[in-house]
Amino acid sequence: MKIRRHRDHYKSAVDALAQRIIEVAEGVRLPPITPPDYGSIKSAFNRDEERRFLIAVLAHTTATRTAPRDARFYGSSPCDWNPYHPEDLRPVAEVAAGIVRRLGFEPDVGTFLHHHDELLGAGAPTCPGIVLLDVWTALDPQFRPLLEAFDQAGKPWVGVVVPWSGTDSQTSQNAAELRAALRALLPAKLAQGRPAARRAVSDTSTVAGFETALRPAVEAAGNSYLRHGRAFPPQVPGSDRPRLWPLTPDDPAPEAHAPDDPAGCKGRQ
């Protein structure tokens, strides 16, 4: 459409397709049916609650933080954690939920312990997700077993994002120790995915940087879930691939469905 030297070919193809649609519409008479109940059909423009996206927060609270750590970043729940205070007054989970919604998912926000079974259990994946990780938990003995178990769980459809404010002097002064602890506890997770998704553990020094890095991490988790999630193929015999033009004597015979492919879906894109 956009490349000038192909524009005539594009117009010819569209014109031929339109003519064929008209021919079929005029030459085929389908029997009458009862009109569908359009009010019961799911709108493609509304949020799909089935497109659930897990957002788990593993962070300190004002009660669990170590004494030197500044309390202004925390609240009564891990979900209150805001590493970008005072640059942004929203909890980081709220910022992440907004990005997830704009990418077409329905966020399910909770603490790491609330989503414990989905993050560490052995069951089949139920949805993609990310863990928002407070880097200071890597230095706390009570969180280390959780981080190690998360790293060893082998769930590529769950990414990890480490919001890291560049204006937080405590974090900056202890950066080397914090990064070393993360690498020791999460070697597999930090190496997971493509470079764009891996930047979610490093390029997050501002709210804008966090939002930019979060997008590819969410998309990578969603794509990985599609590769690893359970499939539910139809339990009825498939049909031959549709054709725009009638068969001619010179055309090869239709492909037969493989015995182990009762739905006729193998190799289709």
Tab-separated table of C-alpha atoms in Angstrom:
chain	number	residue	atom	x	y	z
A	1	MET	CA	0.000	0.000	0.000
A	2	LYS	CA	2.726	2.462	0.950
A	3	ILE	CA	5.498	1.521	-1.491
A	4	ARG	CA	4.800	3.326	-4.757
A	5	ARG	CA	6.174	0.649	-7.050
A	6	HIS	CA	3.758	-1.919	-5.566
A	7	ARG	CA	0.692	0.338	-5.483
A	8	ASP	CA	-0.738	-0.796	-8.822
A	9	HIS	CA	-0.370	-4.452	-7.801
A	10	TYR	CA	-2.143	-3.713	-4.549
A	11	LYS	CA	-5.051	-1.982	-6.295
A	12	SER	CA	-5.351	-4.831	-8.800
A	13	ALA	CA	-5.448	-7.416	-6.015
A	14	VAL	CA	-8.089	-5.499	-4.058
A	15	ASP	CA	-10.192	-5.017	-7.191
A	16	ALA	CA	-10.002	-8.730	-8.057
A	17	LEU	CA	-10.947	-9.706	-4.511
A	18	ALA	CA	-13.879	-7.275	-4.511
A	19	GLN	CA	-15.151	-8.640	-7.825
A	20	ARG	CA	-14.910	-12.193	-6.506
A	21	ILE	CA	-16.847	-11.255	-3.350
A	22	ILE	CA	-19.603	-9.757	-5.511
A	23	GLU	CA	-19.747	-12.877	-7.709
A	24	VAL	CA	-20.067	-15.177	-4.696
A	25	ALA	CA	-22.631	-12.933	-3.022
A	26	GLU	CA	-24.793	-12.851	-6.145
A	27	GLY	CA	-24.377	-16.531	-7.005
A	28	VAL	CA	-24.942	-18.165	-3.619
A	29	ARG	CA	-28.278	-18.191	-1.840
A	30	LEU	CA	-28.099	-19.249	1.789
A	31	PRO	CA	-31.208	-20.486	3.606
A	32	PRO	CA	-32.841	-18.069	6.075
A	33	ILE	CA	-31.819	-18.363	9.718
A	34	THR	CA	-32.915	-16.856	12.993
A	35	PRO	CA	-31.112	-13.523	13.541
A	36	PRO	CA	-28.533	-13.695	16.333
A	37	ASP	CA	-28.983	-11.938	19.646
A	38	TYR	CA	-26.508	-9.119	19.075
A	39	GLY	CA	-26.902	-7.938	22.646
A	40	SER	CA	-25.334	-11.170	23.898
A	41	ILE	CA	-22.245	-10.929	21.667
A	42	LYS	CA	-19.068	-9.771	23.398
A	43	SER	CA	-17.873	-6.399	22.129
A	44	ALA	CA	-14.339	-6.330	20.777
A	45	PHE	CA	-13.961	-2.804	22.153
A	46	ASN	CA	-14.686	-3.623	25.795
A	47	ARG	CA	-12.143	-4.943	28.267
A	48	ASP	CA	-11.895	-8.698	28.249
A	49	GLU	CA	-11.776	-9.969	31.813
A	50	GLU	CA	-10.410	-13.248	30.489
A	51	ARG	CA	-7.223	-11.396	29.446
A	52	ARG	CA	-6.030	-11.395	33.044
A	53	PHE	CA	-2.508	-10.187	33.775
A	54	LEU	CA	-0.973	-10.857	37.183
A	55	ILE	CA	0.957	-8.061	38.914
A	56	ALA	CA	2.640	-9.300	42.097
A	57	VAL	CA	4.470	-6.910	44.418
A	58	LEU	CA	7.383	-8.139	46.517
A	59	ALA	CA	8.386	-5.202	48.676
A	60	HIS	CA	8.929	-4.059	52.222
A	61	THR	CA	6.307	-2.296	54.301
A	62	THR	CA	6.834	0.327	56.986
A	63	ALA	CA	6.781	-2.544	59.490
A	64	THR	CA	9.230	-4.907	57.742
A	65	ARG	CA	11.802	-2.441	56.379
A	66	THR	CA	15.242	-2.479	57.932
A	67	ALA	CA	15.956	0.407	60.286
A	68	PRO	CA	18.173	2.577	58.013
A	69	ARG	CA	15.762	2.370	55.084
A	70	ASP	CA	13.664	5.505	54.571
A	71	ALA	CA	10.019	4.864	55.520
A	72	ARG	CA	8.575	7.385	53.035
A	73	PHE	CA	8.753	4.812	50.208
A	74	TYR	CA	6.517	2.307	52.004
A	75	GLY	CA	3.040	1.848	53.465
A	76	SER	CA	1.098	-0.699	55.441
A	77	SER	CA	0.993	-3.140	52.487
A	78	PRO	CA	3.615	-4.103	49.872
A	79	CYS	CA	1.172	-2.773	47.279
A	80	ASP	CA	1.643	0.726	48.772
A	81	TRP	CA	5.336	0.721	47.825
A	82	ASN	CA	6.360	3.824	45.849
A	83	PRO	CA	10.072	3.938	44.954
A	84	TYR	CA	9.609	7.189	42.983
A	85	HIS	CA	8.404	9.344	45.868
A	86	PRO	CA	8.265	12.371	45.705
A	87	GLU	CA	8.639	12.430	41.901
A	88	ASP	CA	5.347	10.547	41.617
A	89	LEU	CA	2.853	10.010	44.439
A	90	ARG	CA	1.214	6.870	43.023
A	91	PRO	CA	2.154	3.360	44.209
A	92	VAL	CA	4.244	1.710	41.534
A	93	ALA	CA	1.689	-1.109	41.221
A	94	GLU	CA	-0.917	1.478	40.216
A	95	VAL	CA	1.396	2.847	37.531
A	96	ALA	CA	2.021	-0.681	36.239
A	97	ALA	CA	-1.707	-1.498	36.200
A	98	GLY	CA	-2.364	1.510	33.967
A	99	ILE	CA	0.253	0.355	31.452
A	100	VAL	CA	-1.116	-3.189	31.492
A	101	ARG	CA	-4.654	-1.916	30.789
A	102	ARG	CA	-3.451	0.192	27.871
A	103	LEU	CA	-1.838	-2.930	26.410
A	104	GLY	CA	-5.195	-4.714	26.393
A	105	PHE	CA	-4.954	-6.814	29.554
A	106	GLU	CA	-6.968	-6.793	32.781
A	107	PRO	CA	-4.529	-6.348	35.700
A	108	ASP	CA	-4.857	-8.451	38.846
A	109	VAL	CA	-2.745	-6.645	41.456
A	110	GLY	CA	-1.697	-8.319	44.681
A	111	THR	CA	1.236	-9.131	46.893
A	112	PHE	CA	3.738	-11.864	46.091
A	113	LEU	CA	2.312	-13.973	48.922
A	114	HIS	CA	-1.235	-13.455	47.623
A	115	HIS	CA	-0.169	-14.891	44.238
A	116	HIS	CA	2.189	-17.432	45.825
A	117	ASP	CA	0.692	-20.554	44.212
A	118	GLU	CA	0.710	-19.117	40.692
A	119	LEU	CA	4.278	-17.840	41.051
A	120	LEU	CA	5.853	-20.849	42.742
A	121	GLY	CA	3.416	-23.724	42.221
A	122	ALA	CA	3.822	-26.533	39.712
A	123	GLY	CA	0.479	-26.118	37.959
A	124	ALA	CA	-0.157	-25.049	34.375
A	125	PRO	CA	0.053	-21.301	33.667
A	126	THR	CA	-3.197	-19.436	34.205
A	127	CYS	CA	-2.131	-16.033	32.848
A	128	PRO	CA	0.992	-13.970	32.110
A	129	GLY	CA	2.407	-11.730	34.802
A	130	ILE	CA	5.222	-9.663	36.253
A	131	VAL	CA	6.737	-9.295	39.696
A	132	LEU	CA	7.480	-5.737	40.826
A	133	LEU	CA	10.535	-6.222	43.015
A	134	ASP	CA	11.812	-3.913	45.716
A	135	VAL	CA	15.575	-4.259	45.326
A	136	TRP	CA	16.050	-3.904	49.097
A	137	THR	CA	14.366	-7.269	49.676
A	138	ALA	CA	17.462	-8.911	48.187
A	139	LEU	CA	19.407	-7.958	51.335
A	140	ASP	CA	16.787	-9.245	53.771
A	141	PRO	CA	17.110	-12.892	54.929
A	142	GLN	CA	13.328	-13.301	55.193
A	143	PHE	CA	12.875	-12.627	51.461
A	144	ARG	CA	15.832	-14.559	50.064
A	145	PRO	CA	14.128	-18.001	50.084
A	146	LEU	CA	11.193	-16.532	48.130
A	147	LEU	CA	13.487	-14.959	45.558
A	148	GLU	CA	15.504	-18.143	45.115
A	149	ALA	CA	12.331	-20.223	44.743
A	150	PHE	CA	10.955	-17.737	42.219
A	151	ASP	CA	14.144	-17.931	40.173
A	152	GLN	CA	14.081	-21.738	40.179
A	153	ALA	CA	10.355	-22.070	39.436
A	154	GLY	CA	10.973	-21.941	35.679
A	155	LYS	CA	8.012	-19.767	34.686
A	156	PRO	CA	9.069	-17.714	31.643
A	157	TRP	CA	5.553	-16.245	31.344
A	158	VAL	CA	6.213	-14.284	34.559
A	159	GLY	CA	8.730	-11.458	34.165
A	160	VAL	CA	10.508	-9.398	36.784
A	161	VAL	CA	10.686	-5.609	36.922
A	162	VAL	CA	12.895	-3.709	39.374
A	163	PRO	CA	11.804	-0.064	39.785
A	164	TRP	CA	14.930	1.834	40.773
A	165	SER	CA	14.756	5.579	41.408
A	166	GLY	CA	17.755	7.668	40.458
A	167	THR	CA	16.871	10.259	43.120
A	168	ASP	CA	16.927	7.730	45.987
A	169	SER	CA	20.302	8.438	47.613
A	170	GLN	CA	20.168	5.329	49.827
A	171	THR	CA	19.719	3.058	46.822
A	172	SER	CA	22.395	4.862	44.822
A	173	GLN	CA	24.941	4.621	47.657
A	174	ASN	CA	24.323	0.872	48.027
A	175	ALA	CA	23.909	0.123	44.313
A	176	ALA	CA	26.860	-2.251	43.990
A	177	GLU	CA	25.763	-4.398	46.931
A	178	LEU	CA	22.136	-4.435	45.826
A	179	ARG	CA	22.973	-5.423	42.248
A	180	ALA	CA	25.296	-8.184	43.442
A	181	ALA	CA	22.560	-9.578	45.695
A	182	LEU	CA	20.054	-9.546	42.817
A	183	ARG	CA	22.447	-11.364	40.490
A	184	ALA	CA	23.105	-13.997	43.151
A	185	LEU	CA	19.409	-14.633	43.884
A	186	LEU	CA	17.846	-14.235	40.410
A	187	PRO	CA	20.407	-15.334	37.808
A	188	ALA	CA	17.824	-17.035	35.571
A	189	LYS	CA	15.183	-14.311	35.798
A	190	LEU	CA	17.637	-11.494	35.082
A	191	ALA	CA	18.751	-13.309	31.915
A	192	GLN	CA	15.199	-14.130	30.790
A	193	GLY	CA	13.805	-12.793	27.554
A	194	ARG	CA	15.082	-10.426	24.903
A	195	PRO	CA	17.202	-7.350	25.663
A	196	ALA	CA	14.197	-4.993	25.526
A	197	ALA	CA	12.457	-6.992	28.263
A	198	ARG	CA	15.616	-7.352	30.350
A	199	ARG	CA	15.956	-3.568	30.524
A	200	ALA	CA	13.059	-3.617	33.002
A	201	VAL	CA	15.575	-4.513	35.712
A	202	SER	CA	17.974	-1.669	34.979
A	203	ASP	CA	16.514	1.231	32.937
A	204	THR	CA	13.953	2.293	35.530
A	205	SER	CA	15.571	5.284	37.255
A	206	THR	CA	12.556	7.532	36.491
A	207	VAL	CA	8.809	6.978	36.250
A	208	ALA	CA	8.978	7.587	32.490
A	209	GLY	CA	11.830	5.098	32.192
A	210	PHE	CA	9.865	2.563	34.231
A	211	GLU	CA	6.831	2.923	31.976
A	212	THR	CA	8.956	2.582	28.845
A	213	ALA	CA	10.779	-0.503	30.157
A	214	LEU	CA	7.576	-2.099	31.421
A	215	ARG	CA	5.877	-2.307	28.028
A	216	PRO	CA	8.232	-4.851	26.414
A	217	ALA	CA	8.301	-6.817	29.685
A	218	VAL	CA	4.495	-7.110	29.625
A	219	GLU	CA	4.456	-8.031	25.937
A	220	ALA	CA	7.208	-10.634	26.447
A	221	ALA	CA	5.272	-12.221	29.317
A	222	GLY	CA	2.111	-12.320	27.204
A	223	ASN	CA	3.901	-13.935	24.258
A	224	SER	CA	5.573	-16.494	26.512
A	225	TYR	CA	2.220	-17.374	28.054
A	226	LEU	CA	0.805	-18.081	24.582
A	227	ARG	CA	3.715	-20.454	23.930
A	228	HIS	CA	3.382	-22.309	27.237
A	229	GLY	CA	-0.336	-22.063	28.052
A	230	ARG	CA	-2.779	-24.914	27.574
A	231	ALA	CA	-4.380	-25.226	24.154
A	232	PHE	CA	-7.994	-26.235	23.618
A	233	PRO	CA	-8.323	-27.316	19.961
A	234	PRO	CA	-11.822	-28.063	18.632
A	235	GLN	CA	-12.977	-31.635	19.090
A	236	VAL	CA	-14.600	-31.857	15.650
A	237	PRO	CA	-13.124	-32.811	12.271
A	238	GLY	CA	-11.550	-29.964	10.359
A	239	SER	CA	-12.314	-28.836	6.841
A	240	ASP	CA	-10.166	-28.115	3.814
A	241	ARG	CA	-8.510	-24.743	3.605
A	242	PRO	CA	-10.806	-22.140	2.029
A	243	ARG	CA	-10.177	-21.044	-1.555
A	244	LEU	CA	-10.944	-17.791	-3.335
A	245	TRP	CA	-11.133	-19.514	-6.732
A	246	PRO	CA	-12.809	-22.785	-7.813
A	247	LEU	CA	-10.636	-25.862	-8.303
A	248	THR	CA	-9.457	-26.581	-11.856
A	249	PRO	CA	-8.183	-29.851	-13.328
A	250	ASP	CA	-4.617	-28.527	-13.066
A	251	ASP	CA	-4.824	-27.900	-9.310
A	252	PRO	CA	-3.326	-30.457	-6.900
A	253	ALA	CA	-5.696	-32.520	-4.779
A	254	PRO	CA	-6.621	-31.036	-1.369
A	255	GLU	CA	-4.243	-31.980	1.421
A	256	ALA	CA	-5.377	-34.800	3.671
A	257	HIS	CA	-5.381	-34.193	7.391
A	258	ALA	CA	-2.702	-36.047	9.320
A	259	PRO	CA	-4.039	-38.819	11.620
A	260	ASP	CA	-2.645	-37.053	14.691
A	261	ASP	CA	-4.156	-33.746	13.620
A	262	PRO	CA	-7.935	-34.329	13.808
A	263	ALA	CA	-8.725	-30.617	13.767
A	264	GLY	CA	-6.753	-30.051	10.593
A	265	CYS	CA	-4.828	-27.238	12.262
A	266	LYS	CA	-1.232	-28.372	11.848
A	267	GLY	CA	0.889	-25.934	9.912
A	268	ARG	CA	-1.768	-23.239	9.751
A	269	GLN	CA	-0.863	-19.667	10.614
